[in-house]
């Protein structure tokens, strides 16, 4: 029987993935040991991970198909939704920022049971979390429940990464926090920090006086974000 990792690889047609893998000499986007230690601590993984597979900008249509593992080239097409809608398969470019999949051998009293972790990572660096964008993605995950449930040996986790924890309460993120707390399909939504430089420059289009404008810029300048 094929592993989820092997099926995920079959759909990954991202040119950027192939380019970066070729240049960095890391064919499977295997994470650094420090990051894997963070993942093990976060999810209380006791055993050593193996068959680690990582991919960036992984399409959710691909993920759905890899989880369901339909017969390739079958003459019988699969239904896309009882209501006539596209359901989980949308034909869109909607993706997950980074997908991490690995297996571990969990020991019980009687035996050793292989378990696979599927970590879906959404990240923000210098930009803010968008409530509508995240809500759309979580809604898409809900439509994919049949595929997730078809893999009882796979533990799916949703991980946010950013310099500041978006789950922390403040007046500006009430709507975002409600979206996160309402999504309980994979259990709690977790967070890990991502390191960014303290100051970043950006290019701004402006007028002759340096006033930013998008409609009729005549000049540009560099300023801090």
PDB file of C-alpha atoms in Angstrom, residues 94-220:
ATOM      1  CA  UNK A  94      -5.735  27.825  -3.565  1.00  0.00           C
ATOM      2  CA  UNK A  95      -2.898  26.218  -1.649  1.00  0.00           C
ATOM      3  CA  UNK A  96      -1.211  25.688   1.670  1.00  0.00           C
ATOM      4  CA  UNK A  97       1.985  27.690   2.225  1.00  0.00           C
ATOM      5  CA  UNK A  98       3.972  24.676   3.354  1.00  0.00           C
ATOM      6  CA  UNK A  99       3.016  21.052   3.762  1.00  0.00           C
ATOM      7  CA  UNK A 100       4.989  18.773   6.079  1.00  0.00           C
ATOM      8  CA  UNK A 101       4.311  15.041   6.201  1.00  0.00           C
ATOM      9  CA  UNK A 102       6.235  12.457   8.215  1.00  0.00           C
ATOM     10  CA  UNK A 103       5.756   9.139   9.941  1.00  0.00           C
ATOM     11  CA  UNK A 104       6.696   7.845  13.385  1.00  0.00           C
ATOM     12  CA  UNK A 105       6.467   4.472  15.092  1.00  0.00           C
ATOM     13  CA  UNK A 106       4.395   4.796  18.227  1.00  0.00           C
ATOM     14  CA  UNK A 107       4.965   2.127  20.842  1.00  0.00           C
ATOM     15  CA  UNK A 108       2.108   0.658  22.817  1.00  0.00           C
ATOM     16  CA  UNK A 109       2.062  -2.152  25.355  1.00  0.00           C
ATOM     17  CA  UNK A 110       1.517  -4.826  22.713  1.00  0.00           C
ATOM     18  CA  UNK A 111       2.912  -3.469  19.471  1.00  0.00           C
ATOM     19  CA  UNK A 112       4.486  -0.684  17.445  1.00  0.00           C
ATOM     20  CA  UNK A 113       1.998   1.258  15.362  1.00  0.00           C
ATOM     21  CA  UNK A 114       3.093   3.503  12.461  1.00  0.00           C
ATOM     22  CA  UNK A 115       1.387   6.896  12.529  1.00  0.00           C
ATOM     23  CA  UNK A 116       1.644   9.675   9.934  1.00  0.00           C
ATOM     24  CA  UNK A 117       1.503  13.396  10.735  1.00  0.00           C
ATOM     25  CA  UNK A 118       0.244  15.868   8.142  1.00  0.00           C
ATOM     26  CA  UNK A 119       1.102  19.424   9.184  1.00  0.00           C
ATOM     27  CA  UNK A 120      -0.532  22.169   7.117  1.00  0.00           C
ATOM     28  CA  UNK A 121       1.391  25.414   7.641  1.00  0.00           C
ATOM     29  CA  UNK A 122       0.132  28.920   6.904  1.00  0.00           C
ATOM     30  CA  UNK A 123       2.650  31.720   7.353  1.00  0.00           C
ATOM     31  CA  UNK A 124       2.858  35.508   7.466  1.00  0.00           C
ATOM     32  CA  UNK A 125       6.000  37.597   7.691  1.00  0.00           C
ATOM     33  CA  UNK A 126       5.714  41.349   7.186  1.00  0.00           C
ATOM     34  CA  UNK A 127       2.062  41.277   6.112  1.00  0.00           C
ATOM     35  CA  UNK A 128      -0.929  40.858   8.406  1.00  0.00           C
ATOM     36  CA  UNK A 129      -3.237  37.889   8.669  1.00  0.00           C
ATOM     37  CA  UNK A 130      -6.314  38.310   6.480  1.00  0.00           C
ATOM     38  CA  UNK A 131      -9.544  37.163   8.101  1.00  0.00           C
ATOM     39  CA  UNK A 132     -11.383  36.505   4.837  1.00  0.00           C
ATOM     40  CA  UNK A 133      -8.471  34.636   3.284  1.00  0.00           C
ATOM     41  CA  UNK A 134      -8.014  32.386   6.300  1.00  0.00           C
ATOM     42  CA  UNK A 135     -11.762  31.832   6.659  1.00  0.00           C
ATOM     43  CA  UNK A 136     -11.921  30.742   3.014  1.00  0.00           C
ATOM     44  CA  UNK A 137      -9.147  28.239   3.506  1.00  0.00           C
ATOM     45  CA  UNK A 138     -10.667  26.797   6.666  1.00  0.00           C
ATOM     46  CA  UNK A 139     -14.013  26.482   4.901  1.00  0.00           C
ATOM     47  CA  UNK A 140     -12.247  24.564   2.154  1.00  0.00           C
ATOM     48  CA  UNK A 141     -10.769  22.176   4.720  1.00  0.00           C
ATOM     49  CA  UNK A 142     -14.285  21.522   5.999  1.00  0.00           C
ATOM     50  CA  UNK A 143     -15.404  20.447   2.513  1.00  0.00           C
ATOM     51  CA  UNK A 144     -12.469  17.998   2.458  1.00  0.00           C
ATOM     52  CA  UNK A 145     -13.519  16.108   5.584  1.00  0.00           C
ATOM     53  CA  UNK A 146     -14.285  12.906   3.681  1.00  0.00           C
ATOM     54  CA  UNK A 147     -10.694  12.776   2.489  1.00  0.00           C
ATOM     55  CA  UNK A 148      -9.236  13.410   5.941  1.00  0.00           C
ATOM     56  CA  UNK A 149     -11.513  10.787   7.505  1.00  0.00           C
ATOM     57  CA  UNK A 150     -10.475   8.270   4.844  1.00  0.00           C
ATOM     58  CA  UNK A 151      -7.024   8.274   6.485  1.00  0.00           C
ATOM     59  CA  UNK A 152      -7.553   7.284  10.137  1.00  0.00           C
ATOM     60  CA  UNK A 153      -3.822   6.688  10.613  1.00  0.00           C
ATOM     61  CA  UNK A 154      -3.040  10.298   9.599  1.00  0.00           C
ATOM     62  CA  UNK A 155      -3.056  13.020  12.239  1.00  0.00           C
ATOM     63  CA  UNK A 156      -3.729  16.331  10.537  1.00  0.00           C
ATOM     64  CA  UNK A 157      -2.540  19.517  12.237  1.00  0.00           C
ATOM     65  CA  UNK A 158      -2.982  23.160  11.280  1.00  0.00           C
ATOM     66  CA  UNK A 159      -0.017  25.350  12.169  1.00  0.00           C
ATOM     67  CA  UNK A 160       0.287  29.125  11.901  1.00  0.00           C
ATOM     68  CA  UNK A 161       3.715  30.748  11.719  1.00  0.00           C
ATOM     69  CA  UNK A 162       4.374  34.476  12.095  1.00  0.00           C
ATOM     70  CA  UNK A 163       6.468  36.884  14.186  1.00  0.00           C
ATOM     71  CA  UNK A 164       3.484  37.578  16.498  1.00  0.00           C
ATOM     72  CA  UNK A 165       0.916  35.029  17.633  1.00  0.00           C
ATOM     73  CA  UNK A 166      -2.380  35.949  15.870  1.00  0.00           C
ATOM     74  CA  UNK A 167      -4.334  34.143  18.604  1.00  0.00           C
ATOM     75  CA  UNK A 168      -3.360  36.745  21.202  1.00  0.00           C
ATOM     76  CA  UNK A 169      -6.270  39.010  21.996  1.00  0.00           C
ATOM     77  CA  UNK A 170      -6.321  42.615  20.851  1.00  0.00           C
ATOM     78  CA  UNK A 171      -8.932  45.002  19.506  1.00  0.00           C
ATOM     79  CA  UNK A 172      -7.855  44.562  15.889  1.00  0.00           C
ATOM     80  CA  UNK A 173      -8.048  40.774  15.617  1.00  0.00           C
ATOM     81  CA  UNK A 174     -11.418  39.877  17.147  1.00  0.00           C
ATOM     82  CA  UNK A 175     -12.859  38.649  13.838  1.00  0.00           C
ATOM     83  CA  UNK A 176      -9.722  36.652  13.067  1.00  0.00           C
ATOM     84  CA  UNK A 177      -9.685  35.011  16.492  1.00  0.00           C
ATOM     85  CA  UNK A 178     -13.334  34.001  16.099  1.00  0.00           C
ATOM     86  CA  UNK A 179     -12.522  32.325  12.776  1.00  0.00           C
ATOM     87  CA  UNK A 180      -9.693  30.407  14.451  1.00  0.00           C
ATOM     88  CA  UNK A 181     -11.632  29.359  17.542  1.00  0.00           C
ATOM     89  CA  UNK A 182     -14.636  28.235  15.486  1.00  0.00           C
ATOM     90  CA  UNK A 183     -12.473  25.798  13.513  1.00  0.00           C
ATOM     91  CA  UNK A 184     -12.133  22.630  15.566  1.00  0.00           C
ATOM     92  CA  UNK A 185     -11.860  20.055  12.790  1.00  0.00           C
ATOM     93  CA  UNK A 186      -8.188  19.290  13.495  1.00  0.00           C
ATOM     94  CA  UNK A 187      -8.286  20.168  17.174  1.00  0.00           C
ATOM     95  CA  UNK A 188      -6.612  23.349  18.325  1.00  0.00           C
ATOM     96  CA  UNK A 189      -4.835  25.572  15.801  1.00  0.00           C
ATOM     97  CA  UNK A 190      -1.202  25.856  16.832  1.00  0.00           C
ATOM     98  CA  UNK A 191       1.398  28.564  16.319  1.00  0.00           C
ATOM     99  CA  UNK A 192       5.178  28.786  16.087  1.00  0.00           C
ATOM    100  CA  UNK A 193       7.230  31.958  15.729  1.00  0.00           C
ATOM    101  CA  UNK A 194       9.024  32.743  12.510  1.00  0.00           C
ATOM    102  CA  UNK A 195      12.048  35.011  12.718  1.00  0.00           C
ATOM    103  CA  UNK A 196      12.039  38.139  10.571  1.00  0.00           C
ATOM    104  CA  UNK A 197      14.459  41.021  10.513  1.00  0.00           C
ATOM    105  CA  UNK A 198      13.529  43.949  12.757  1.00  0.00           C
ATOM    106  CA  UNK A 199      13.352  46.396   9.855  1.00  0.00           C
ATOM    107  CA  UNK A 200      12.531  45.909   6.203  1.00  0.00           C
ATOM    108  CA  UNK A 201      12.694  48.394   3.392  1.00  0.00           C
ATOM    109  CA  UNK A 202       9.955  48.735   0.816  1.00  0.00           C
ATOM    110  CA  UNK A 203       9.578  50.601  -2.452  1.00  0.00           C
ATOM    111  CA  UNK A 204       6.735  53.110  -2.513  1.00  0.00           C
ATOM    112  CA  UNK A 205       5.343  54.881  -5.555  1.00  0.00           C
ATOM    113  CA  UNK A 206       4.595  58.545  -4.831  1.00  0.00           C
ATOM    114  CA  UNK A 207       4.259  62.019  -6.237  1.00  0.00           C
ATOM    115  CA  UNK A 208       6.987  64.658  -6.487  1.00  0.00           C
ATOM    116  CA  UNK A 209       6.446  65.588  -2.830  1.00  0.00           C
ATOM    117  CA  UNK A 210       6.904  62.032  -1.627  1.00  0.00           C
ATOM    118  CA  UNK A 211       3.215  61.446  -0.912  1.00  0.00           C
ATOM    119  CA  UNK A 212       2.365  57.801  -1.674  1.00  0.00           C
ATOM    120  CA  UNK A 213      -0.128  57.307  -4.502  1.00  0.00           C
ATOM    121  CA  UNK A 214      -1.263  54.329  -6.556  1.00  0.00           C
ATOM    122  CA  UNK A 215      -3.333  56.234  -9.087  1.00  0.00           C
ATOM    123  CA  UNK A 216      -0.871  58.649 -10.683  1.00  0.00           C
ATOM    124  CA  UNK A 217       2.657  58.127  -9.337  1.00  0.00           C
ATOM    125  CA  UNK A 218       5.448  60.203 -10.849  1.00  0.00           C
ATOM    126  CA  UNK A 219       8.220  59.258  -8.419  1.00  0.00           C
ATOM    127  CA  UNK A 220       9.235  56.503  -6.039  1.00  0.00           C
TER     128      UNK A 220
END
